[in-house]
Short mmCIF file of N, CA, C and O in Angstrom, two decimals:
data_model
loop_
_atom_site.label_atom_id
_atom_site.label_comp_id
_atom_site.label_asym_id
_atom_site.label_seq_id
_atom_site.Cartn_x
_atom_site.Cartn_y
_atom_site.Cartn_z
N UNK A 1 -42.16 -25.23 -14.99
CA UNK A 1 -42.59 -23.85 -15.04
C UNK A 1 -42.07 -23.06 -13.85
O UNK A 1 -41.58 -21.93 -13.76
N UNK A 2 -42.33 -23.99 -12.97
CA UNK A 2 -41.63 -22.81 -11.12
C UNK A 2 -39.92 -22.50 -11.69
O UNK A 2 -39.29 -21.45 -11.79
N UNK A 3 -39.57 -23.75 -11.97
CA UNK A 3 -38.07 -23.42 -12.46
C UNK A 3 -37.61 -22.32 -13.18
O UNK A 3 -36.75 -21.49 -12.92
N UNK A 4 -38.48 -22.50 -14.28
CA UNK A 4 -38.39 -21.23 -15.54
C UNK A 4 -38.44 -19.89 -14.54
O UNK A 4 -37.51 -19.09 -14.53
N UNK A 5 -39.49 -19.74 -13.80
CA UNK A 5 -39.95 -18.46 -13.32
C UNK A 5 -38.73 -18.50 -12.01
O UNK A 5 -38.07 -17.46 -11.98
N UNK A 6 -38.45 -19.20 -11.28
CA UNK A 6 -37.25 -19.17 -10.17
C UNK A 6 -36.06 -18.19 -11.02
O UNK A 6 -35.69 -17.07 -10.66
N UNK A 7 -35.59 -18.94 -12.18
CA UNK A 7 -34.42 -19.10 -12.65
C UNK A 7 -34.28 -17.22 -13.21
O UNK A 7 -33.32 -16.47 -13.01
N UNK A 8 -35.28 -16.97 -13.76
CA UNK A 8 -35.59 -15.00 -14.51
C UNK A 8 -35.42 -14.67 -13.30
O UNK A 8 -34.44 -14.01 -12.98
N UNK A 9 -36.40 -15.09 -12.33
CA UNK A 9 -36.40 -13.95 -10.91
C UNK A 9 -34.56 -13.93 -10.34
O UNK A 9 -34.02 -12.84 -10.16
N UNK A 10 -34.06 -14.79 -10.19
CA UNK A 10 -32.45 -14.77 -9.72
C UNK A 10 -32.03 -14.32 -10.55
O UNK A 10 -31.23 -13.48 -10.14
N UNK A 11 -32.07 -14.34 -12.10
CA UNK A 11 -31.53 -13.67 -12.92
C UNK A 11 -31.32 -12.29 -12.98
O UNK A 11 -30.30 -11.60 -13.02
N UNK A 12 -32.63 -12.01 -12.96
CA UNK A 12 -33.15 -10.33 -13.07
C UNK A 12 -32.54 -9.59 -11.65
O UNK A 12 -32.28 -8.39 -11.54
N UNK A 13 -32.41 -10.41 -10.82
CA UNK A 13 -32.19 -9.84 -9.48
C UNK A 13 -30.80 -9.92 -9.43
O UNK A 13 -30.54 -8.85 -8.88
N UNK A 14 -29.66 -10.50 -9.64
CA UNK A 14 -28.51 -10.60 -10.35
C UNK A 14 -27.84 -9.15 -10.88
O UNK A 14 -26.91 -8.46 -10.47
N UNK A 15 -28.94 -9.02 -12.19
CA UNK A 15 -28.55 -7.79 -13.19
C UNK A 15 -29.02 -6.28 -12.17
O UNK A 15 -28.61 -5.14 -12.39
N UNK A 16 -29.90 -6.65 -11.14
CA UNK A 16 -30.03 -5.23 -10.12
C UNK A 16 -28.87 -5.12 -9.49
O UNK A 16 -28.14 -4.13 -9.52
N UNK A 17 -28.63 -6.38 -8.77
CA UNK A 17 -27.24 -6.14 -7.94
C UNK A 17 -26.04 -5.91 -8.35
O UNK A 17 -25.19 -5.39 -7.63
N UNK A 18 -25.75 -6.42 -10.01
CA UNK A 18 -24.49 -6.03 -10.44
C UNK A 18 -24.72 -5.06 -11.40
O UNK A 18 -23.96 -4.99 -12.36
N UNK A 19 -26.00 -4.03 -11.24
CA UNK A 19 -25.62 -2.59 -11.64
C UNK A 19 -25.28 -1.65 -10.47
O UNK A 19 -24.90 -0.52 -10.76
N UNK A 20 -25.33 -1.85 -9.76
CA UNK A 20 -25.16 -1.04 -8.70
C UNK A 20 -23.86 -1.17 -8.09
O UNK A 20 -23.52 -0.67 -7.01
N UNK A 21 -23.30 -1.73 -8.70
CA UNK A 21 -21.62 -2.14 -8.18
C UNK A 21 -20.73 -0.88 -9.12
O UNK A 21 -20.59 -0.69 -10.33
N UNK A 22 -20.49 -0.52 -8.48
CA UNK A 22 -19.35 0.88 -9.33
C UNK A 22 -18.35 0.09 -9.71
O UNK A 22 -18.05 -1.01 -9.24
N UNK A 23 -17.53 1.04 -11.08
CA UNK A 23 -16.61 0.13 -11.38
C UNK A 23 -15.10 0.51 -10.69
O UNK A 23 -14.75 1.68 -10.52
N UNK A 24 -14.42 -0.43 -10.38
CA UNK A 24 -13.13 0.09 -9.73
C UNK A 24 -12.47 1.57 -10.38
O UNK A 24 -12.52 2.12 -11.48
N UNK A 25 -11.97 1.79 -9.34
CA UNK A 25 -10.99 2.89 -9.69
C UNK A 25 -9.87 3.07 -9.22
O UNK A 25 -9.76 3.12 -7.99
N UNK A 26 -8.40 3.27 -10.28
CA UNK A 26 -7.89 2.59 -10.42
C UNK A 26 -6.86 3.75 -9.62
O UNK A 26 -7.00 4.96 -9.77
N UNK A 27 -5.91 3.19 -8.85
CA UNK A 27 -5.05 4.57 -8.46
C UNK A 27 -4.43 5.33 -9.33
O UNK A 27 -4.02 4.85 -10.39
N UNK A 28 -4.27 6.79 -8.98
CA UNK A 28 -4.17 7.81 -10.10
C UNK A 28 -2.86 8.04 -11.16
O UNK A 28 -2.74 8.39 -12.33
N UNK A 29 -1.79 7.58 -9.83
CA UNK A 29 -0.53 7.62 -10.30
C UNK A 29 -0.27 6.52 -11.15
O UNK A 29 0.28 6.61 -12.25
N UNK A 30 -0.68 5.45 -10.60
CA UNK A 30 -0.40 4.27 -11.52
C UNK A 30 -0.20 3.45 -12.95
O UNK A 30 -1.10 3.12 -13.72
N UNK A 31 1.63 3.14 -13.12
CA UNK A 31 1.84 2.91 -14.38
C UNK A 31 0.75 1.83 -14.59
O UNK A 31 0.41 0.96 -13.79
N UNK A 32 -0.01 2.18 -16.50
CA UNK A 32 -1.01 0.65 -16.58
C UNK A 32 -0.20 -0.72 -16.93
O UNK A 32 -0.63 -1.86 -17.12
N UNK A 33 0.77 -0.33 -16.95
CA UNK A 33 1.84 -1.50 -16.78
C UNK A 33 2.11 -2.59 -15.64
O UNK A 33 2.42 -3.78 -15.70
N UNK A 34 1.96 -2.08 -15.02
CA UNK A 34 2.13 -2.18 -12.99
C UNK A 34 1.16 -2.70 -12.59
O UNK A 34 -0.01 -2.41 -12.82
N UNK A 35 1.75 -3.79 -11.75
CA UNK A 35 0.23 -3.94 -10.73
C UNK A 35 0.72 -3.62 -9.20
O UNK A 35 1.94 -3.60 -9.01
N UNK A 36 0.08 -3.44 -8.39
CA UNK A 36 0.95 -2.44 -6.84
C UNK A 36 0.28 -3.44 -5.74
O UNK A 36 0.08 -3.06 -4.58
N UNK A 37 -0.02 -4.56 -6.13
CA UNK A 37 -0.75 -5.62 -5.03
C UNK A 37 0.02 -5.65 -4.18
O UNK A 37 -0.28 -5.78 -2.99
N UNK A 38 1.62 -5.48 -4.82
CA UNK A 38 2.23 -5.39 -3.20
C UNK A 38 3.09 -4.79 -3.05
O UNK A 38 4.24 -4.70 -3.48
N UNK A 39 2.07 -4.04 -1.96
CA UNK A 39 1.98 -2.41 -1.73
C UNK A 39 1.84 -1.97 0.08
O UNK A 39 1.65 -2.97 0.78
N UNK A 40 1.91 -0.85 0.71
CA UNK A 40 1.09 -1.12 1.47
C UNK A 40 0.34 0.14 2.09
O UNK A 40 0.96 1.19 1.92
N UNK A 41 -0.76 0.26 2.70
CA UNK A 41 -1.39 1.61 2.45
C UNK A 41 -1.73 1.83 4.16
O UNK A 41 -2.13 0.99 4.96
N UNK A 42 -1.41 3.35 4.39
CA UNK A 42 -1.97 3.22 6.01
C UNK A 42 -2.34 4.41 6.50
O UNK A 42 -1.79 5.45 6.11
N UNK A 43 -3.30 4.40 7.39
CA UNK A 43 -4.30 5.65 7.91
C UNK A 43 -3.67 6.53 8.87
O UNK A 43 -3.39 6.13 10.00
N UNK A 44 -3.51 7.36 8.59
CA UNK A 44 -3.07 8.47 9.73
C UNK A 44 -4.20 9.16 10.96
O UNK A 44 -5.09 9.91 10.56
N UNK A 45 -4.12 8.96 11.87
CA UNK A 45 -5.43 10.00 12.91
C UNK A 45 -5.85 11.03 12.46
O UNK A 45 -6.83 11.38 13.11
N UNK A 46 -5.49 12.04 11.31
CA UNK A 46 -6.03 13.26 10.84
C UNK A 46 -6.70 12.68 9.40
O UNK A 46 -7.30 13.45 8.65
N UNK A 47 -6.59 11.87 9.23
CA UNK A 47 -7.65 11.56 7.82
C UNK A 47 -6.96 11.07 6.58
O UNK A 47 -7.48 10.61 5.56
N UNK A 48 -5.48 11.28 6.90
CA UNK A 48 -4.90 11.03 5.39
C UNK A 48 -4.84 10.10 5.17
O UNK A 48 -5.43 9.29 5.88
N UNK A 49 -3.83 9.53 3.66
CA UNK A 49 -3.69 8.20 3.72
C UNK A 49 -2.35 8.29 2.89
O UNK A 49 -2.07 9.25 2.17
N UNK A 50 -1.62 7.30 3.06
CA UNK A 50 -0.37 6.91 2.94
C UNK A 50 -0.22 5.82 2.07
O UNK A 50 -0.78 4.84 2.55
N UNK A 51 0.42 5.54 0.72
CA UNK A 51 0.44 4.69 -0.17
C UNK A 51 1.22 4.16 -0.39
O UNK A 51 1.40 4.50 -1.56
N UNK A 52 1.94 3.49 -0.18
CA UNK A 52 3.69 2.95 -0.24
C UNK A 52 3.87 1.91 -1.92
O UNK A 52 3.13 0.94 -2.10
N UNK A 53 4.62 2.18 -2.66
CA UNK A 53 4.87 1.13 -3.52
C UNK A 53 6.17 1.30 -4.27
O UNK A 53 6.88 2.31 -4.30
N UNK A 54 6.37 0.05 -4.92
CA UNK A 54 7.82 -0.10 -5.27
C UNK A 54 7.66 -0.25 -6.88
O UNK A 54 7.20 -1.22 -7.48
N UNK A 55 8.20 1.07 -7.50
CA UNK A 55 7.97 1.00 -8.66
C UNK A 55 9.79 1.03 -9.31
O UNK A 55 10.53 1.93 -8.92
N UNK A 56 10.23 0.13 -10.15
CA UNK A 56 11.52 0.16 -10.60
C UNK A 56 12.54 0.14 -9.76
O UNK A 56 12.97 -1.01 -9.80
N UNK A 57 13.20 0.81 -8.97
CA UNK A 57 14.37 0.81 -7.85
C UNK A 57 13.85 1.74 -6.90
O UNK A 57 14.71 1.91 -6.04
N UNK A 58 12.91 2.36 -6.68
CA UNK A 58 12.11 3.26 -5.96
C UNK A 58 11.26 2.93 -5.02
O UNK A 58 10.66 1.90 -5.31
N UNK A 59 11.01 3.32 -4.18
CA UNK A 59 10.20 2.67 -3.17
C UNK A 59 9.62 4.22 -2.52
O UNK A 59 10.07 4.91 -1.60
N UNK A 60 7.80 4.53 -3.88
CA UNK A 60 7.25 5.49 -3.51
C UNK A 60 6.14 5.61 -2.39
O UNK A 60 5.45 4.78 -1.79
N UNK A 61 6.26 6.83 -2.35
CA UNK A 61 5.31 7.30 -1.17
C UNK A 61 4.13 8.52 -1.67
O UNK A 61 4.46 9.59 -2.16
N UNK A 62 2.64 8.05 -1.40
CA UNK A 62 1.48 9.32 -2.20
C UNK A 62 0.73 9.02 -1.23
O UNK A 62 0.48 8.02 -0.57
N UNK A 63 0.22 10.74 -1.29
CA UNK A 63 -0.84 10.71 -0.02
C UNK A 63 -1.52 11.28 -0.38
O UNK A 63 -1.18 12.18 -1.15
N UNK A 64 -3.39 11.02 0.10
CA UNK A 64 -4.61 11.09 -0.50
C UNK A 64 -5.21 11.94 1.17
O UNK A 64 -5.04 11.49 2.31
N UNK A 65 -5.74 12.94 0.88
CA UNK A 65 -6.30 13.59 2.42
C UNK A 65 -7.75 13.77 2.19
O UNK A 65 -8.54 14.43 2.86
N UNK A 66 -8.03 12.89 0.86
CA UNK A 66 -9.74 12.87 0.50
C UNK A 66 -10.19 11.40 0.78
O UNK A 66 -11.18 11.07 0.13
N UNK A 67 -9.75 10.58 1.51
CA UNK A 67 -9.98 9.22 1.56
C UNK A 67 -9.90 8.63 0.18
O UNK A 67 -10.81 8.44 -0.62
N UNK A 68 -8.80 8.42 0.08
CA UNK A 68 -8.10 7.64 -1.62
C UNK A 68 -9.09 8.42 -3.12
O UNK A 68 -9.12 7.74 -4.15
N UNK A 69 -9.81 9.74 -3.11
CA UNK A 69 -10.60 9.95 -4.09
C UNK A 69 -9.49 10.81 -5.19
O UNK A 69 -9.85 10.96 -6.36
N UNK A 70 -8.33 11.28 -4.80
CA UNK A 70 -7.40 11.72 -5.11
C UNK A 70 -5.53 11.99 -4.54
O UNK A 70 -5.18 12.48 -3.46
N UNK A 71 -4.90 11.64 -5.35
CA UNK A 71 -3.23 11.29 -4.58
C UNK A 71 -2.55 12.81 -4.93
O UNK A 71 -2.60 13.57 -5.91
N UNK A 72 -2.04 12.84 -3.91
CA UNK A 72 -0.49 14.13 -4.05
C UNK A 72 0.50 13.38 -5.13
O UNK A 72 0.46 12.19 -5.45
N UNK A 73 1.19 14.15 -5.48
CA UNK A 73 2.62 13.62 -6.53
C UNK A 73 3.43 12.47 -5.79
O UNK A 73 3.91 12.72 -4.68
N UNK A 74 3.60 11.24 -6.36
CA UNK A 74 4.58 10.39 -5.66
C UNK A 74 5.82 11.00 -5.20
O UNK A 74 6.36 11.77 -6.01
N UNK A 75 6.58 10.75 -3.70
CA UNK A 75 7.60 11.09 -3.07
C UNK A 75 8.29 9.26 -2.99
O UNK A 75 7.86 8.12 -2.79
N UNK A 76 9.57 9.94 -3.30
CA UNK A 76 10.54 8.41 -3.55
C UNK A 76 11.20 8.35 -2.16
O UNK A 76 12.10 9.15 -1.93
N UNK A 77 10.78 7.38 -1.11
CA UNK A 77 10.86 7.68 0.04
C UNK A 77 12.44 6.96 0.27
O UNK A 77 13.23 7.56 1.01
N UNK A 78 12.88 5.67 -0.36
CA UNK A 78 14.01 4.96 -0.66
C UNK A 78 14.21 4.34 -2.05
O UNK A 78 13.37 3.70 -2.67
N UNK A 79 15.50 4.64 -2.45
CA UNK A 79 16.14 4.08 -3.73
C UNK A 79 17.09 3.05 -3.78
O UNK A 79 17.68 3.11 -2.70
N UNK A 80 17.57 2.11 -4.49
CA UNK A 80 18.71 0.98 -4.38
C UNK A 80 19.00 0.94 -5.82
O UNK A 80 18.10 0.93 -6.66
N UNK A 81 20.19 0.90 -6.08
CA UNK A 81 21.04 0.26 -7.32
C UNK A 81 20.35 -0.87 -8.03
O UNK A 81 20.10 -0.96 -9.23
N UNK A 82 19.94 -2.21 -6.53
CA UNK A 82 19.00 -3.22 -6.95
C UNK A 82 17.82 -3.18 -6.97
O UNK A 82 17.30 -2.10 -7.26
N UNK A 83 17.05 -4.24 -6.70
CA UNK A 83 15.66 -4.51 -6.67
C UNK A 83 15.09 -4.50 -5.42
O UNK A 83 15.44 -5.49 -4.78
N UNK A 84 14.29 -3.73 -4.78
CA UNK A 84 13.39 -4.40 -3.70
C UNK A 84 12.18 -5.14 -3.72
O UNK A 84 11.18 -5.08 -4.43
N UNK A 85 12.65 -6.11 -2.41
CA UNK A 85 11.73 -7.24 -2.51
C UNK A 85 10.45 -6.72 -2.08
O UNK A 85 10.26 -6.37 -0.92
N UNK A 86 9.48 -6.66 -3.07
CA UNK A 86 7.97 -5.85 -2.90
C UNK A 86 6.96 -6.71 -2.22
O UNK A 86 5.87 -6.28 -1.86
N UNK A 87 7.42 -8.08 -2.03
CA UNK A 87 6.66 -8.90 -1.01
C UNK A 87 6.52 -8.19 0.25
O UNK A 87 5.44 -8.27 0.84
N UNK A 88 7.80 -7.27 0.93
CA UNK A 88 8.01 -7.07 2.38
C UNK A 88 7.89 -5.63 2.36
O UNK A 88 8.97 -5.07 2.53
N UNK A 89 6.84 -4.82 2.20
CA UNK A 89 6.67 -3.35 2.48
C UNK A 89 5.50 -3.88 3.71
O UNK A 89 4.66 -4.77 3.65
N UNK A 90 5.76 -3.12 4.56
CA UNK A 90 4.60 -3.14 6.18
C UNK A 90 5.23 -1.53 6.20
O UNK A 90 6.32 -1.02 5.93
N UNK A 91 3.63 -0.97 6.76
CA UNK A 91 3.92 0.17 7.21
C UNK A 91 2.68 0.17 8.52
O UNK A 91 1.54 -0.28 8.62
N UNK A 92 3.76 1.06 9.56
CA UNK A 92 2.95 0.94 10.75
C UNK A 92 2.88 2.13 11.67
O UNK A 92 3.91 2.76 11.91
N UNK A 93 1.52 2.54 12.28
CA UNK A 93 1.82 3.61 13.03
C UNK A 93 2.09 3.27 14.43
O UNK A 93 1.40 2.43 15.00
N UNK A 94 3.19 3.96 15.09
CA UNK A 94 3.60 3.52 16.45
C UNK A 94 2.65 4.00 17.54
O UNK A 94 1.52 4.36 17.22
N UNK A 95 3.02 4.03 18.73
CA UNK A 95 2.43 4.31 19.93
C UNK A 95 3.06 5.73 20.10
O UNK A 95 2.39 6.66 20.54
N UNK A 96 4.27 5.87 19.75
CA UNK A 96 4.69 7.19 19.84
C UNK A 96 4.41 8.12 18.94
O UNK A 96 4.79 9.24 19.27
N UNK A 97 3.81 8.03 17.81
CA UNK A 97 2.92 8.69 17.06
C UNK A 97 4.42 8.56 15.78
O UNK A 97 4.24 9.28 14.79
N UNK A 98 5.12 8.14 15.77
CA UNK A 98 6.31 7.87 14.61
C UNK A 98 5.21 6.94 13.53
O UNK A 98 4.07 6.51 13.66
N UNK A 99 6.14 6.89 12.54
CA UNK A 99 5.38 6.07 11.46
C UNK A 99 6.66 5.10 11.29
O UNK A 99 7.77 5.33 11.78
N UNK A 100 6.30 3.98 10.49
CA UNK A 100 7.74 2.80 10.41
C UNK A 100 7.21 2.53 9.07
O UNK A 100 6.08 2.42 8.59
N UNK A 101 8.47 2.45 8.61
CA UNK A 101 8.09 1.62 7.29
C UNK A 101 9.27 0.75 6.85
O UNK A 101 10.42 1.16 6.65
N UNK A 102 8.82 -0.51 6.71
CA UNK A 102 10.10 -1.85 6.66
C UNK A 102 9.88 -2.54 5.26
O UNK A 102 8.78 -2.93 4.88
N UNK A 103 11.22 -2.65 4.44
CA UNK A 103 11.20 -2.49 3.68
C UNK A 103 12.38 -3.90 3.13
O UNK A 103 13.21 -4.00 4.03
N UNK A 104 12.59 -4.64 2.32
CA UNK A 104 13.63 -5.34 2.09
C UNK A 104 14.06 -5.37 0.44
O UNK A 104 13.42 -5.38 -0.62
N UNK A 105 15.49 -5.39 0.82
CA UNK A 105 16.40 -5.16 -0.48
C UNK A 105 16.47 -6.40 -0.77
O UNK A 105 16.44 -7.12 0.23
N UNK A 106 16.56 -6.98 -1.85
CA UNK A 106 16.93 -8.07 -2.56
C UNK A 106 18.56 -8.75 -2.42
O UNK A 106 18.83 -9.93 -2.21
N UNK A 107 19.61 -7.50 -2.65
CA UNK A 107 21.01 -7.16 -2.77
C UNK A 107 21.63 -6.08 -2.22
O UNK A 107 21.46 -4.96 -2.70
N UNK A 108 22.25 -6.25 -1.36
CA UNK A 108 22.66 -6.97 -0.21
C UNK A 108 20.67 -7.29 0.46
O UNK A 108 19.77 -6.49 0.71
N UNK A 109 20.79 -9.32 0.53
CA UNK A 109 19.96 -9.10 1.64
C UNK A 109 19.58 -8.75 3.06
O UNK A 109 19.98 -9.48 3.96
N UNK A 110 18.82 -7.65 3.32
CA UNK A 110 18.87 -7.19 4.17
C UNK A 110 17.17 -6.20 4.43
O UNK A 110 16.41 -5.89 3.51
N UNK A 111 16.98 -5.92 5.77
CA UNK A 111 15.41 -5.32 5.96
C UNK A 111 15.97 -3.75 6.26
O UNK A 111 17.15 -3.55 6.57
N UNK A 112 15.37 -3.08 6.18
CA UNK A 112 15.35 -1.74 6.41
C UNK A 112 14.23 -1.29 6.87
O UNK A 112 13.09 -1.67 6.61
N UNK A 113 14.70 -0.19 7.77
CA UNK A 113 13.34 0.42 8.62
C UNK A 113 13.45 2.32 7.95
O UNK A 113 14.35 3.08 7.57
N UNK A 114 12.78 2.35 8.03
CA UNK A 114 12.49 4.24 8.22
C UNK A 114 11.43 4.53 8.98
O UNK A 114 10.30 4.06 9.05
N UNK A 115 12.20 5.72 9.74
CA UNK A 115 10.87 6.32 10.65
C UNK A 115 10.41 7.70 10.21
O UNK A 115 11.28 8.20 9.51
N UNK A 116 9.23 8.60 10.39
CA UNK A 116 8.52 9.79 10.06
C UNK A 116 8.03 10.01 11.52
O UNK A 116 7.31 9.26 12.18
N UNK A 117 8.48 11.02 11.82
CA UNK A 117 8.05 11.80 12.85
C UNK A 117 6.95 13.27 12.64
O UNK A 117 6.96 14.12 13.53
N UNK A 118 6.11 13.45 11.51
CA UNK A 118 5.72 14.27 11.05
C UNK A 118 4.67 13.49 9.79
O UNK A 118 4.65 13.83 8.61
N UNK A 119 4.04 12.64 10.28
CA UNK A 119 3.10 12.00 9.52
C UNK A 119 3.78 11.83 7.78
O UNK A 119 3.30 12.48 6.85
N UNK A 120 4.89 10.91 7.62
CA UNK A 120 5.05 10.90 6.29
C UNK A 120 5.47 12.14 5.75
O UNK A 120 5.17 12.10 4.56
N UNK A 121 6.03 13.26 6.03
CA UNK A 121 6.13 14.41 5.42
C UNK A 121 7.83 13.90 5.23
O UNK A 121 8.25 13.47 4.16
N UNK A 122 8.65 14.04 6.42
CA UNK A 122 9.91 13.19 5.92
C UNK A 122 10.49 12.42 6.91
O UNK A 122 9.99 12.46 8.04
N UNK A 123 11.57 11.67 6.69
CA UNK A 123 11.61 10.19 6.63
C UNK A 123 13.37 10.47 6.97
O UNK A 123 14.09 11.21 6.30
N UNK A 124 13.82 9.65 8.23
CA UNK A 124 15.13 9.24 9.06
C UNK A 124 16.34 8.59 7.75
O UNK A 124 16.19 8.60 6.53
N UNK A 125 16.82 8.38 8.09
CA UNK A 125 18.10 7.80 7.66
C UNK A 125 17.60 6.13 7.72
O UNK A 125 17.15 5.81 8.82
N UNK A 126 17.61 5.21 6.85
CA UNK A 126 17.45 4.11 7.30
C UNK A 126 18.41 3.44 7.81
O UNK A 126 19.62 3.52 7.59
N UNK A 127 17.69 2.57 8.72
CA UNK A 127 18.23 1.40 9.89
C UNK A 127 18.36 0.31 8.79
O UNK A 127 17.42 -0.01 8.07
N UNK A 128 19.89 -0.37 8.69
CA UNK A 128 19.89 -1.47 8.31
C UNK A 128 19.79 -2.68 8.91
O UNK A 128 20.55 -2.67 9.88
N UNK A 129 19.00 -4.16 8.77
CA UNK A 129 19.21 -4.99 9.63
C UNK A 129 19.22 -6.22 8.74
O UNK A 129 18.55 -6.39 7.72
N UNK A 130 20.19 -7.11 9.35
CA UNK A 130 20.38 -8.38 8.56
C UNK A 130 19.42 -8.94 7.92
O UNK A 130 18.48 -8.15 8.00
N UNK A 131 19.01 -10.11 7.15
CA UNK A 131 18.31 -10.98 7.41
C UNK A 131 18.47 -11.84 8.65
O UNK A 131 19.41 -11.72 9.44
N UNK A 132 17.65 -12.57 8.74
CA UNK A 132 17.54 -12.94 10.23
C UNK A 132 17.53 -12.54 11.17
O UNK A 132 17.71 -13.16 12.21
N UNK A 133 17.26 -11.11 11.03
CA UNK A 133 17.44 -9.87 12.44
C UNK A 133 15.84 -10.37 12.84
O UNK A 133 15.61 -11.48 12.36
N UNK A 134 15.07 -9.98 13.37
CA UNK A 134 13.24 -10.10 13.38
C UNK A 134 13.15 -8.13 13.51
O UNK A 134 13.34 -7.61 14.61
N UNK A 135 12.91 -7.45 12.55
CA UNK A 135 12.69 -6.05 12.54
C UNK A 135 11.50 -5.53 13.03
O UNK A 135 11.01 -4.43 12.77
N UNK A 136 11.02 -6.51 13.84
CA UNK A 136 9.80 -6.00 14.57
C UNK A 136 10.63 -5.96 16.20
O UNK A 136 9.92 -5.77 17.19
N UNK A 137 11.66 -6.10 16.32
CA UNK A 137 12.12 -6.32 17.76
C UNK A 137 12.35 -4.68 17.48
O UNK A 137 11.56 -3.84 17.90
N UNK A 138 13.57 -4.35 16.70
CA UNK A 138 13.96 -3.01 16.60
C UNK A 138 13.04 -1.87 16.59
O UNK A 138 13.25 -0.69 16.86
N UNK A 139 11.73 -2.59 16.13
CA UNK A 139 10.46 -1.17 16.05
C UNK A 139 9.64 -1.05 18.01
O UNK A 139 9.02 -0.15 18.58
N UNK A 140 10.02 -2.30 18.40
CA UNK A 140 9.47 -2.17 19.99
C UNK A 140 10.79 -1.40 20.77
O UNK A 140 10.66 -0.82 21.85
N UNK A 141 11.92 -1.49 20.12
CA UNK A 141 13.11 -1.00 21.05
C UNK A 141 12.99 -0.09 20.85
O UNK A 141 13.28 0.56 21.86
N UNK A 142 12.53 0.81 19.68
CA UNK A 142 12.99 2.59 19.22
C UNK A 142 11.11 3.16 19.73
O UNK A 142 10.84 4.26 20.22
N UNK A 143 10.26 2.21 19.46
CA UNK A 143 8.76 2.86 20.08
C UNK A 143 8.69 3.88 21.24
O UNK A 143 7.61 4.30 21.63
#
């Protein structure tokens, strides 16, 4: 009988806690085709937010200034003939208030950097660097 009555009470208490769980929501732009797990998203000091993902040969950029409750129109921040490798998007804000965003091509392999001096609004010429370069050396040399 304690069992029976244990087992409803966790139950019932269960169905409280998983009503109260909102259901995801899903980013706005996003093909339902797509999944953007790898992606990478980053906070600016004035509130915005920065969305990086690699959709087809594109490697977009959307920014949300409501804390992710709504995105601006995707901006195609880099394009390639090939594929980029969507494992390696890092985006980082510097000490110098630049933004970095490192990025790797499939064909030719190779990492790429871009910098924003204007919070993501626009974006340098990219830096090419080998594989085997370490592209975190080049982001402490240009910091």
């Amino acid at each position: 009988m304690i069992k029976a009555f244990l087992f409803l009470f966790l139950f019932f208490i269960n169905i409280q806690i998983l009503s109260q769980i909102p259901d995801p929501v899903r980013f706005q732009l996003q093909d339902y085709d797509s999944s953007y797990t790898k992606s990478s998203i980053l906070g600016l000091p004035n509130g915005d937010l920065l969305f990086f993902w690699v959709e087809g040969n594109n490697l977009n950029q959307a920014r949300s200034t409501d804390s992710g409750q709504s995105w601006f129109e995707a901006n195609v921040v880099a394009s390639t003939s090939e594929r980029f490798d969507s494992d390696n998007i890092i985006s980082a804000k510097l000490d110098s208030n630049k933004i970095a965003l490192i990025y790797r091509n499939e064909n030719p392999p190779l990492y790429s950097i871009k910098f924003s001096q204007d919070n993501g609004q626009n974006w340098s010429a990219q830096i090419e660097l080998p594989l085997g370069t370490n592209p975190f050396n080049k982001l402490l040399s240009t910091n």
